[in-house]
Amino acid sequence: MTKIKDRRTIRKYSDKPVDENLITRLLETSSRSATMGNMQLYSVVVSREPSIKSSLSPLHFNQPMINAPVVLTFCADFHRFSKWCEHRDASPGYSNFLSFLNAASDTLLFVQSFCTLAEEEGLGTCYLGTTLYNPEGIIDVLHLPRLTFPISTICVGWPDENPAQPDRLPIEGIIHKELYQDYSSSDIDRLYSLKESLAENKEFVRINGKSTLAQVFTDCRYTKKDNEMMSEGVLKALRRQGFL
């Protein structure tokens, strides 16, 4: 509990090597995570070679974290299970969107377990939210077969920084008892007051020429235009990989 409460995103790593056996052990333990029907609908590509990371880098907008000692691309994977079915005279029916969602859910459970265990070992991790922005490129670089799809990329290494923890909403803003209770204007003001009061967020507002922090998100960081464009890219890749 204490480690999770103290966790922070690490973007700078030391040159200390990350032992392959350690990563394997953490992944093996993480595979005990909950999984639909005990099917383990995920795979992970472990990248250490500079050439592979160099190919992945532009697909993650050249974020410097991609040069971490280890880069893990976690993939929803119905390919392996389907091949098993075919080899055992069974007819798999997993080329559909529901199967993708099931595999994606399995994958994210696996990812979170890995991150928690890695941080317990003292490793630093950084979640790259850009994985779904350029899925076709990642599919090409990592040679992902049909019925696989990149879901999450985690950079891993020994920390070379100790950044401040990012803010979080008050827990009462997340919990709904029995039924979903919609938020009033006063609820929104109260729940986001800390986030809006932080000096770094006020600076975001200033340098982007906006009047509110929300406008930084909607007009600069995660725009409707970009979201719609990248949504089309995800749908295209899902069709290519056989999930649509």
Coordinates of N, CA and C in Angstrom, one line a residue:
M1 N 0.8 -1.2 0.0 CA 0.0 0.0 0.0 C 0.9 1.3 0.0
T2 N 1.9 1.3 0.9 CA 2.8 2.4 1.0 C 3.5 2.7 -0.4
K3 N 4.0 1.7 -1.0 CA 4.7 1.9 -2.3 C 3.7 2.5 -3.4
I4 N 2.5 2.0 -3.4 CA 1.6 2.5 -4.4 C 1.2 4.0 -4.1
K5 N 1.1 4.3 -2.8 CA 0.7 5.7 -2.5 C 1.9 6.6 -2.8
D6 N 3.1 6.1 -2.8 CA 4.3 6.9 -3.0 C 4.7 6.9 -4.5
R7 N 4.0 6.2 -5.3 CA 4.5 6.0 -6.7 C 4.5 7.3 -7.5
R8 N 5.4 7.4 -8.4 CA 5.5 8.5 -9.3 C 6.1 8.1 -10.6
T9 N 5.8 8.9 -11.7 CA 6.3 8.5 -13.0 C 7.8 8.9 -13.1
I10 N 8.6 7.9 -13.6 CA 10.0 8.2 -13.8 C 10.3 8.3 -15.2
R11 N 10.9 9.4 -15.6 CA 11.3 9.6 -17.0 C 12.8 9.7 -17.3
K12 N 13.6 9.7 -16.2 CA 15.0 9.6 -16.4 C 15.6 8.4 -15.6
Y13 N 16.5 7.7 -16.3 CA 17.0 6.4 -15.8 C 18.5 6.4 -15.7
S14 N 19.0 5.7 -14.8 CA 20.5 5.6 -14.7 C 21.0 4.6 -15.7
D15 N 22.3 4.5 -15.8 CA 22.9 3.5 -16.7 C 23.0 2.1 -16.2
K16 N 22.6 1.9 -15.0 CA 22.6 0.6 -14.3 C 21.7 -0.4 -15.1
P17 N 22.3 -1.5 -15.6 CA 21.5 -2.4 -16.4 C 20.4 -3.0 -15.6
V18 N 19.3 -3.4 -16.3 CA 18.1 -4.0 -15.7 C 18.2 -5.5 -16.1
D19 N 18.4 -6.4 -15.1 CA 18.7 -7.8 -15.4 C 17.5 -8.4 -16.1
E20 N 17.8 -9.2 -17.1 CA 16.7 -9.9 -17.9 C 15.9 -10.8 -17.0
N21 N 16.6 -11.5 -16.1 CA 15.9 -12.4 -15.2 C 14.9 -11.7 -14.3
L22 N 15.3 -10.5 -13.9 CA 14.4 -9.7 -13.1 C 13.1 -9.4 -13.8
I23 N 13.2 -8.9 -15.1 CA 12.1 -8.6 -15.9 C 11.2 -9.8 -16.1
T24 N 11.9 -11.0 -16.4 CA 11.1 -12.2 -16.6 C 10.4 -12.6 -15.4
R25 N 11.0 -12.5 -14.2 CA 10.4 -12.9 -13.0 C 9.2 -12.0 -12.7
L26 N 9.3 -10.7 -12.9 CA 8.2 -9.8 -12.7 C 7.0 -10.1 -13.6
L27 N 7.3 -10.4 -14.9 CA 6.3 -10.7 -15.8 C 5.6 -12.0 -15.5
E28 N 6.4 -13.0 -15.0 CA 5.8 -14.3 -14.6 C 4.9 -14.1 -13.5
T29 N 5.3 -13.3 -12.5 CA 4.4 -13.1 -11.3 C 3.2 -12.3 -11.8
S30 N 3.3 -11.3 -12.7 CA 2.2 -10.5 -13.2 C 1.2 -11.4 -13.9
S31 N 1.7 -12.5 -14.5 CA 0.7 -13.4 -15.2 C -0.3 -14.0 -14.3
R32 N -0.1 -13.9 -13.0 CA -1.1 -14.4 -12.0 C -2.3 -13.4 -11.9
S33 N -2.3 -12.3 -12.6 CA -3.4 -11.3 -12.6 C -4.7 -12.0 -13.1
A34 N -5.8 -11.4 -12.7 CA -7.1 -11.9 -13.2 C -7.1 -11.9 -14.7
T35 N -7.8 -12.9 -15.3 CA -7.8 -13.0 -16.7 C -9.1 -13.7 -17.1
M36 N -9.8 -13.2 -18.2 CA -11.0 -13.8 -18.6 C -10.9 -15.2 -19.0
G37 N -11.7 -16.1 -18.3 CA -11.7 -17.5 -18.7 C -10.4 -18.2 -18.6
N38 N -9.5 -17.6 -17.8 CA -8.1 -18.2 -17.7 C -7.4 -18.3 -19.1
M39 N -7.7 -17.4 -20.0 CA -7.2 -17.5 -21.4 C -5.9 -16.7 -21.5
Q40 N -5.6 -15.8 -20.6 CA -4.4 -14.9 -20.7 C -4.3 -14.3 -22.1
L41 N -5.1 -13.4 -22.4 CA -5.3 -12.8 -23.8 C -4.3 -11.6 -24.0
Y42 N -3.0 -11.9 -23.7 CA -2.0 -10.8 -23.9 C -0.7 -11.4 -24.2
S43 N 0.2 -10.6 -24.8 CA 1.6 -10.9 -25.0 C 2.3 -9.6 -24.7
V44 N 3.6 -9.7 -24.5 CA 4.5 -8.5 -24.2 C 5.7 -8.6 -25.1
V45 N 6.1 -7.6 -25.8 CA 7.3 -7.5 -26.5 C 8.3 -6.7 -25.7
V46 N 9.4 -7.3 -25.4 CA 10.5 -6.7 -24.5 C 11.6 -6.2 -25.5
S47 N 11.7 -4.9 -25.5 CA 12.7 -4.2 -26.4 C 13.9 -3.7 -25.6
R48 N 15.1 -4.1 -26.0 CA 16.3 -3.6 -25.4 C 17.2 -3.0 -26.5
E49 N 17.1 -3.6 -27.7 CA 18.0 -3.2 -28.7 C 17.8 -1.7 -29.1
P50 N 18.9 -0.9 -29.2 CA 18.7 0.5 -29.6 C 18.0 0.7 -30.9
S51 N 18.3 -0.2 -31.9 CA 17.7 -0.1 -33.2 C 16.1 -0.2 -33.1
I52 N 15.6 -1.1 -32.3 CA 14.2 -1.3 -32.2 C 13.6 -0.1 -31.5
K53 N 14.3 0.4 -30.4 CA 13.8 1.6 -29.7 C 13.8 2.8 -30.6
S54 N 14.8 2.9 -31.5 CA 14.9 4.0 -32.4 C 13.7 4.0 -33.4
S55 N 13.3 2.8 -33.8 CA 12.2 2.6 -34.7 C 10.9 3.0 -34.0
L56 N 10.8 2.6 -32.7 CA 9.6 2.9 -32.0 C 9.5 4.4 -31.6
S57 N 10.6 5.1 -31.5 CA 10.6 6.4 -30.9 C 9.7 7.4 -31.7
P58 N 9.8 7.5 -33.0 CA 8.9 8.5 -33.6 C 7.4 8.2 -33.5
L59 N 7.1 6.9 -33.3 CA 5.7 6.5 -33.1 C 5.2 6.9 -31.7
H60 N 6.1 7.3 -30.8 CA 5.8 7.8 -29.5 C 6.2 9.3 -29.4
F61 N 6.2 9.9 -30.6 CA 6.5 11.4 -30.7 C 7.9 11.7 -30.1
N62 N 8.8 10.8 -30.2 CA 10.2 11.0 -29.8 C 10.4 11.4 -28.3
Q63 N 9.5 10.9 -27.5 CA 9.6 11.2 -26.1 C 10.9 10.5 -25.6
P64 N 11.7 11.3 -24.8 CA 13.0 10.7 -24.4 C 12.9 9.5 -23.6
M65 N 11.8 9.2 -22.9 CA 11.7 8.0 -22.1 C 11.8 6.7 -22.9
I66 N 11.6 6.8 -24.2 CA 11.7 5.6 -25.0 C 13.1 5.0 -25.1
N67 N 14.1 5.8 -24.6 CA 15.4 5.3 -24.5 C 15.8 4.7 -23.2
A68 N 14.7 4.4 -22.4 CA 14.9 3.6 -21.2 C 15.6 2.3 -21.4
P69 N 16.3 1.7 -20.4 CA 16.9 0.4 -20.7 C 16.0 -0.6 -21.2
V70 N 14.8 -0.7 -20.8 CA 13.8 -1.7 -21.3 C 12.5 -1.0 -21.6
V71 N 12.0 -1.3 -22.8 CA 10.7 -0.8 -23.3 C 9.8 -2.0 -23.5
L72 N 8.7 -2.0 -22.8 CA 7.8 -3.2 -22.9 C 6.5 -2.7 -23.6
T73 N 6.2 -3.4 -24.7 CA 4.9 -3.2 -25.4 C 4.0 -4.3 -25.1
F74 N 2.9 -4.0 -24.4 CA 1.9 -5.0 -24.0 C 0.8 -5.0 -25.0
C75 N 0.5 -6.2 -25.5 CA -0.4 -6.4 -26.6 C -1.6 -7.2 -26.2
A76 N -2.8 -6.8 -26.6 CA -4.0 -7.7 -26.6 C -3.7 -8.8 -27.6
D77 N -3.9 -10.1 -27.2 CA -3.5 -11.2 -28.1 C -4.5 -12.3 -28.1
F78 N -5.3 -12.3 -29.2 CA -6.2 -13.5 -29.4 C -5.6 -14.4 -30.4
H79 N -4.4 -14.1 -31.0 CA -3.7 -14.8 -32.0 C -3.3 -16.2 -31.5
R80 N -2.6 -16.1 -30.3 CA -2.1 -17.4 -29.7 C -3.2 -18.3 -29.4
F81 N -4.2 -17.8 -28.7 CA -5.3 -18.7 -28.3 C -6.0 -19.3 -29.5
S82 N -6.2 -18.5 -30.5 CA -6.9 -19.0 -31.7 C -6.1 -20.1 -32.4
K83 N -4.7 -19.9 -32.4 CA -3.9 -21.0 -33.0 C -4.0 -22.3 -32.2
W84 N -4.1 -22.1 -30.9 CA -4.3 -23.3 -30.1 C -5.6 -24.0 -30.4
C85 N -6.6 -23.2 -30.5 CA -7.9 -23.8 -30.9 C -7.9 -24.5 -32.2
E86 N -7.3 -23.9 -33.2 CA -7.2 -24.5 -34.5 C -6.3 -25.8 -34.5
H87 N -5.3 -25.8 -33.7 CA -4.5 -27.0 -33.6 C -5.2 -28.2 -32.8
R88 N -6.3 -27.8 -32.2 CA -7.0 -28.8 -31.4 C -8.4 -29.1 -32.0
D89 N -8.5 -28.9 -33.3 CA -9.8 -29.1 -34.0 C -11.0 -28.4 -33.4
A90 N -10.7 -27.1 -33.0 CA -11.7 -26.2 -32.5 C -11.8 -25.0 -33.4
S91 N -13.0 -24.4 -33.5 CA -13.1 -23.3 -34.5 C -13.2 -22.0 -33.7
P92 N -12.2 -21.2 -33.6 CA -12.2 -19.9 -32.9 C -13.1 -18.9 -33.5
G93 N -13.8 -18.1 -32.7 CA -14.7 -17.1 -33.2 C -14.3 -15.8 -32.6
Y94 N -13.1 -15.3 -32.7 CA -12.6 -14.2 -31.9 C -12.2 -13.0 -32.8
S95 N -12.6 -13.0 -34.1 CA -12.3 -11.9 -34.9 C -13.5 -10.9 -34.9
N96 N -13.7 -10.3 -33.7 CA -14.7 -9.3 -33.5 C -14.3 -8.4 -32.4
F97 N -15.1 -7.3 -32.3 CA -14.8 -6.2 -31.4 C -14.9 -6.6 -29.9
L98 N -15.8 -7.4 -29.5 CA -15.9 -7.9 -28.1 C -14.7 -8.6 -27.7
S99 N -14.2 -9.4 -28.6 CA -13.0 -10.2 -28.3 C -11.8 -9.2 -28.1
F100 N -11.7 -8.2 -28.9 CA -10.7 -7.2 -28.7 C -10.8 -6.5 -27.3
L101 N -12.0 -6.2 -26.9 CA -12.2 -5.5 -25.6 C -11.8 -6.5 -24.5
N102 N -12.2 -7.8 -24.6 CA -11.8 -8.7 -23.6 C -10.3 -8.9 -23.5
A103 N -9.6 -8.9 -24.6 CA -8.2 -9.1 -24.6 C -7.5 -7.8 -24.1
A104 N -8.1 -6.6 -24.5 CA -7.5 -5.4 -24.0 C -7.6 -5.3 -22.5
S105 N -8.8 -5.7 -21.9 CA -9.0 -5.7 -20.5 C -8.0 -6.6 -19.8
D106 N -7.8 -7.8 -20.3 CA -6.8 -8.8 -19.8 C -5.4 -8.1 -19.8
T107 N -5.1 -7.4 -20.9 CA -3.8 -6.8 -21.0 C -3.5 -5.7 -20.0
L108 N -4.5 -4.9 -19.8 CA -4.3 -3.8 -18.8 C -4.2 -4.3 -17.4
L109 N -4.9 -5.4 -17.0 CA -4.7 -6.0 -15.7 C -3.3 -6.5 -15.6
F110 N -2.8 -7.1 -16.6 CA -1.4 -7.6 -16.6 C -0.4 -6.4 -16.5
V111 N -0.7 -5.4 -17.2 CA 0.2 -4.2 -17.2 C 0.3 -3.6 -15.8
Q112 N -0.9 -3.4 -15.2 CA -0.9 -2.8 -13.8 C -0.2 -3.6 -12.8
S113 N -0.3 -4.9 -12.9 CA 0.4 -5.8 -11.9 C 1.9 -5.7 -12.1
F114 N 2.3 -5.7 -13.4 CA 3.7 -5.6 -13.7 C 4.3 -4.3 -13.1
C115 N 3.6 -3.1 -13.4 CA 4.1 -1.8 -12.9 C 4.2 -1.8 -11.4
T116 N 3.2 -2.3 -10.7 CA 3.2 -2.3 -9.2 C 4.4 -3.2 -8.7
L117 N 4.6 -4.4 -9.3 CA 5.7 -5.2 -8.9 C 7.0 -4.6 -9.2
A118 N 7.2 -4.0 -10.4 CA 8.4 -3.4 -10.7 C 8.8 -2.3 -9.8
E119 N 7.8 -1.5 -9.4 CA 8.1 -0.4 -8.5 C 8.4 -0.9 -7.1
E120 N 7.8 -2.0 -6.7 CA 8.2 -2.6 -5.4 C 9.7 -3.0 -5.4
E121 N 10.2 -3.4 -6.6 CA 11.6 -3.8 -6.7 C 12.5 -2.6 -6.7
G122 N 12.0 -1.3 -6.8 CA 12.8 -0.1 -6.8 C 13.0 0.4 -8.3
L123 N 12.4 -0.3 -9.2 CA 12.5 0.2 -10.6 C 11.6 1.4 -10.8
G124 N 11.9 2.2 -11.8 CA 11.0 3.3 -12.2 C 10.3 2.9 -13.5
T125 N 9.1 3.4 -13.6 CA 8.3 3.1 -14.8 C 7.7 4.4 -15.3
C126 N 7.4 4.4 -16.6 CA 6.7 5.5 -17.3 C 5.7 4.9 -18.3
Y127 N 4.5 5.2 -18.1 CA 3.4 4.8 -19.0 C 3.4 5.7 -20.2
L128 N 3.5 5.2 -21.4 CA 3.4 6.1 -22.6 C 2.0 6.0 -23.1
G129 N 1.2 7.0 -23.0 CA -0.2 7.1 -23.5 C -0.3 7.2 -25.0
T130 N 0.9 7.1 -25.7 CA 0.9 7.3 -27.1 C 0.7 6.0 -27.9
T131 N 0.6 4.9 -27.2 CA 0.6 3.6 -27.9 C -0.6 3.5 -28.9
L132 N -1.7 4.0 -28.5 CA -2.9 3.9 -29.3 C -3.0 5.1 -30.4
Y133 N -2.0 6.0 -30.4 CA -2.0 7.1 -31.3 C -1.5 6.6 -32.7
N134 N -0.5 5.6 -32.7 CA 0.1 5.2 -33.9 C 0.2 3.6 -33.9
P135 N -1.0 2.9 -33.8 CA -0.9 1.5 -33.6 C -0.3 0.8 -34.9
E136 N -0.7 1.3 -36.1 CA -0.2 0.6 -37.3 C 1.3 0.6 -37.3
G137 N 1.9 1.7 -37.0 CA 3.4 1.8 -37.0 C 4.0 0.8 -36.0
I138 N 3.4 0.7 -34.8 CA 3.9 -0.2 -33.8 C 3.7 -1.7 -34.3
I139 N 2.6 -1.9 -34.9 CA 2.3 -3.3 -35.5 C 3.4 -3.6 -36.5
D140 N 3.8 -2.7 -37.3 CA 4.8 -3.0 -38.3 C 6.2 -3.2 -37.7
V141 N 6.6 -2.3 -36.8 CA 7.9 -2.4 -36.2 C 8.1 -3.7 -35.4
L142 N 7.1 -4.1 -34.7 CA 7.1 -5.3 -33.8 C 6.6 -6.6 -34.5
H143 N 6.2 -6.5 -35.8 CA 5.8 -7.6 -36.6 C 4.6 -8.4 -35.9
L144 N 3.6 -7.6 -35.4 CA 2.5 -8.2 -34.7 C 1.6 -8.9 -35.7
P145 N 1.2 -10.1 -35.4 CA 0.3 -10.8 -36.4 C -1.1 -10.5 -36.2
R146 N -2.0 -11.0 -37.0 CA -3.4 -10.8 -37.0 C -3.9 -11.2 -35.6
L147 N -5.0 -10.5 -35.1 CA -5.6 -10.7 -33.8 C -4.6 -10.4 -32.6
T148 N -3.7 -9.5 -32.9 CA -2.9 -8.9 -31.8 C -3.0 -7.4 -32.0
F149 N -2.8 -6.6 -30.9 CA -3.0 -5.2 -31.0 C -2.2 -4.5 -29.8
P150 N -1.4 -3.5 -30.1 CA -0.6 -2.8 -29.0 C -1.6 -2.0 -28.2
I151 N -1.5 -2.2 -26.9 CA -2.4 -1.6 -25.9 C -1.6 -0.5 -25.0
S152 N -0.5 -0.9 -24.6 CA 0.2 -0.1 -23.6 C 1.7 -0.3 -23.7
T153 N 2.5 0.8 -23.6 CA 3.9 0.8 -23.6 C 4.4 1.3 -22.2
I154 N 5.3 0.5 -21.6 CA 5.9 0.9 -20.3 C 7.4 0.9 -20.5
C155 N 8.0 2.1 -20.1 CA 9.4 2.2 -20.1 C 9.9 1.9 -18.7
V156 N 11.0 1.2 -18.6 CA 11.5 0.6 -17.3 C 13.0 0.9 -17.1
G157 N 13.4 1.3 -15.9 CA 14.8 1.4 -15.6 C 15.0 1.8 -14.2
W158 N 16.2 1.8 -13.7 CA 16.5 2.3 -12.4 C 16.4 3.8 -12.3
P159 N 15.7 4.4 -11.4 CA 15.4 5.8 -11.4 C 16.7 6.7 -11.3
D160 N 16.7 7.8 -12.1 CA 17.8 8.8 -11.9 C 17.2 10.1 -11.6
E161 N 16.0 10.1 -10.9 CA 15.4 11.3 -10.5 C 14.4 10.9 -9.4
N162 N 13.9 11.9 -8.7 CA 12.8 11.7 -7.7 C 11.8 12.8 -7.8
P163 N 11.0 12.8 -8.9 CA 10.1 13.9 -9.2 C 9.0 14.0 -8.1
A164 N 8.3 15.1 -8.1 CA 7.2 15.3 -7.2 C 6.0 14.4 -7.8
Q165 N 5.2 14.0 -6.9 CA 4.0 13.2 -7.3 C 3.0 14.1 -8.0
P166 N 2.4 13.6 -9.1 CA 1.3 14.4 -9.7 C 0.1 14.5 -8.8
D167 N -0.7 15.5 -9.0 CA -1.9 15.6 -8.2 C -2.9 14.5 -8.5
R168 N -3.8 14.3 -7.6 CA -5.0 13.3 -7.9 C -6.2 14.0 -7.3
L169 N -7.4 13.6 -7.9 CA -8.7 14.1 -7.4 C -8.9 13.5 -6.1
P170 N -9.7 14.3 -5.2 CA -10.1 13.7 -3.9 C -10.9 12.4 -4.2
I171 N -10.7 11.4 -3.4 CA -11.3 10.1 -3.6 C -12.9 10.2 -3.6
E172 N -13.4 11.2 -2.9 CA -14.9 11.3 -2.9 C -15.4 11.7 -4.3
G173 N -14.5 12.2 -5.1 CA -14.9 12.6 -6.5 C -15.0 11.4 -7.4
I174 N -14.5 10.3 -7.0 CA -14.4 9.1 -7.8 C -15.4 8.0 -7.4
I175 N -15.7 7.9 -6.1 CA -16.6 6.9 -5.5 C -18.0 7.3 -5.6
H176 N -18.9 6.4 -6.1 CA -20.3 6.6 -6.2 C -21.0 5.4 -5.4
K177 N -21.8 5.7 -4.4 CA -22.4 4.7 -3.6 C -23.7 4.2 -4.2
E178 N -23.8 2.9 -4.5 CA -24.9 2.3 -5.0 C -25.3 2.7 -6.5
L179 N -25.5 4.0 -6.7 CA -25.8 4.5 -8.0 C -24.9 5.6 -8.4
Y180 N -24.7 5.9 -9.7 CA -23.9 7.0 -10.1 C -24.6 8.3 -9.8
Q181 N -24.0 9.2 -9.0 CA -24.5 10.5 -8.7 C -23.8 11.5 -9.5
D182 N -24.6 12.2 -10.3 CA -24.0 13.2 -11.2 C -23.5 14.4 -10.4
Y183 N -22.5 15.1 -11.0 CA -21.8 16.2 -10.4 C -22.5 17.6 -10.6
S184 N -22.7 18.3 -9.5 CA -23.2 19.6 -9.6 C -22.0 20.6 -9.9
S185 N -22.4 21.8 -10.2 CA -21.3 22.8 -10.5 C -20.4 23.0 -9.3
S186 N -21.0 23.0 -8.1 CA -20.2 23.2 -6.9 C -19.3 22.0 -6.7
D187 N -19.8 20.8 -7.0 CA -18.9 19.6 -6.9 C -17.7 19.7 -7.8
I188 N -17.9 20.1 -9.0 CA -16.8 20.3 -10.0 C -15.8 21.3 -9.5
D189 N -16.3 22.4 -9.0 CA -15.4 23.5 -8.5 C -14.6 22.9 -7.3
R190 N -15.2 22.2 -6.4 CA -14.5 21.6 -5.3 C -13.5 20.5 -5.7
L191 N -13.9 19.6 -6.5 CA -13.0 18.5 -6.9 C -11.8 18.9 -7.7
Y192 N -11.9 20.0 -8.5 CA -10.8 20.4 -9.3 C -10.1 21.6 -8.8
S193 N -10.4 22.0 -7.6 CA -9.8 23.2 -7.1 C -8.3 23.1 -6.8
L194 N -7.9 21.9 -6.3 CA -6.5 21.7 -6.1 C -5.7 21.7 -7.4
K195 N -6.2 21.0 -8.4 CA -5.5 20.9 -9.7 C -5.4 22.3 -10.3
E196 N -6.4 23.1 -10.2 CA -6.4 24.4 -10.8 C -5.5 25.4 -10.0
S197 N -5.3 25.1 -8.8 CA -4.5 26.0 -8.0 C -3.0 25.8 -8.0
L198 N -2.6 24.7 -8.6 CA -1.1 24.3 -8.6 C -0.4 25.3 -9.5
A199 N 0.8 25.7 -9.0 CA 1.6 26.7 -9.8 C 1.9 26.2 -11.2
E200 N 2.3 24.9 -11.3 CA 2.6 24.4 -12.7 C 1.4 24.5 -13.6
N201 N 0.2 24.2 -13.1 CA -0.9 24.2 -13.9 C -1.3 25.7 -14.3
K202 N -1.1 26.6 -13.4 CA -1.4 28.0 -13.7 C -0.4 28.4 -14.8
E203 N 0.8 27.9 -14.8 CA 1.8 28.2 -15.8 C 1.4 27.7 -17.1
F204 N 0.8 26.4 -17.1 CA 0.3 25.8 -18.4 C -0.7 26.8 -19.0
V205 N -1.6 27.3 -18.2 CA -2.7 28.2 -18.7 C -2.0 29.4 -19.3
R206 N -1.1 30.0 -18.6 CA -0.4 31.2 -19.1 C 0.3 31.0 -20.4
I207 N 1.2 30.0 -20.5 CA 2.0 29.8 -21.7 C 1.2 29.4 -22.9
N208 N 0.0 28.8 -22.6 CA -0.8 28.4 -23.8 C -1.9 29.5 -24.1
G209 N -1.8 30.6 -23.4 CA -2.7 31.7 -23.7 C -4.2 31.4 -23.5
K210 N -4.5 30.6 -22.5 CA -5.8 30.2 -22.2 C -6.3 30.9 -20.9
S211 N -7.6 30.8 -20.7 CA -8.2 31.4 -19.5 C -8.4 30.4 -18.4
T212 N -8.5 29.1 -18.8 CA -8.8 28.0 -17.8 C -7.9 26.8 -18.1
L213 N -7.6 26.0 -17.1 CA -6.9 24.8 -17.3 C -7.6 23.8 -18.2
A214 N -8.9 23.8 -18.1 CA -9.7 22.9 -18.9 C -9.5 23.2 -20.4
Q215 N -9.3 24.5 -20.7 CA -9.1 24.9 -22.1 C -7.8 24.4 -22.6
V216 N -6.8 24.2 -21.7 CA -5.5 23.7 -22.2 C -5.7 22.2 -22.6
F217 N -6.5 21.5 -21.9 CA -6.8 20.1 -22.3 C -7.6 20.0 -23.6
T218 N -8.7 20.8 -23.7 CA -9.6 20.7 -24.9 C -9.0 21.3 -26.1
D219 N -8.2 22.4 -26.0 CA -7.8 23.2 -27.1 C -6.4 22.9 -27.5
C220 N -5.6 22.4 -26.6 CA -4.1 22.2 -26.9 C -3.6 20.8 -26.8
R221 N -4.0 20.1 -25.7 CA -3.4 18.8 -25.5 C -4.1 17.7 -26.1
Y222 N -5.4 17.6 -25.9 CA -6.2 16.5 -26.4 C -7.5 17.1 -27.1
T223 N -7.2 17.5 -28.3 CA -8.2 18.2 -29.1 C -9.2 17.3 -29.8
K224 N -10.4 17.8 -30.0 CA -11.4 17.0 -30.7 C -10.9 16.5 -32.1
K225 N -10.2 17.4 -32.8 CA -9.7 17.1 -34.1 C -8.7 15.9 -34.1
D226 N -7.8 16.0 -33.1 CA -6.8 15.0 -33.0 C -7.4 13.7 -32.5
N227 N -8.3 13.8 -31.6 CA -8.9 12.5 -31.1 C -9.7 11.8 -32.2
E228 N -10.4 12.6 -33.0 CA -11.2 12.0 -34.1 C -10.2 11.4 -35.2
M229 N -9.1 12.1 -35.5 CA -8.2 11.6 -36.4 C -7.5 10.3 -35.9
M230 N -7.1 10.2 -34.7 CA -6.5 9.1 -34.1 C -7.5 7.9 -33.9
S231 N -8.7 8.3 -33.6 CA -9.7 7.2 -33.5 C -9.9 6.5 -34.9
E232 N -9.8 7.2 -36.0 CA -9.9 6.6 -37.3 C -8.7 5.6 -37.5
G233 N -7.5 6.1 -37.0 CA -6.3 5.2 -37.1 C -6.5 3.9 -36.3
V234 N -7.0 4.0 -35.1 CA -7.3 2.8 -34.3 C -8.3 1.9 -35.0
L235 N -9.3 2.5 -35.5 CA -10.3 1.6 -36.2 C -9.7 1.0 -37.4
K236 N -8.9 1.7 -38.2 CA -8.2 1.1 -39.3 C -7.3 0.0 -38.9
A237 N -6.6 0.2 -37.8 CA -5.7 -0.9 -37.4 C -6.4 -2.1 -36.8
L238 N -7.6 -1.9 -36.2 CA -8.4 -3.0 -35.7 C -8.9 -3.8 -36.9
R239 N -9.3 -3.1 -38.0 CA -9.8 -3.9 -39.2 C -8.6 -4.7 -39.7
R240 N -7.5 -4.1 -39.8 CA -6.3 -4.7 -40.4 C -5.9 -6.0 -39.5
Q241 N -6.1 -5.9 -38.2 CA -5.7 -7.0 -37.3 C -6.8 -8.0 -37.2
G242 N -7.9 -7.8 -37.8 CA -9.0 -8.8 -37.8 C -10.0 -8.7 -36.7
F243 N -10.0 -7.5 -35.9 CA -11.0 -7.4 -34.8 C -12.3 -6.7 -35.2
L244 N -12.3 -6.2 -36.4 CA -13.5 -5.5 -36.9 C -13.8 -6.1 -38.3

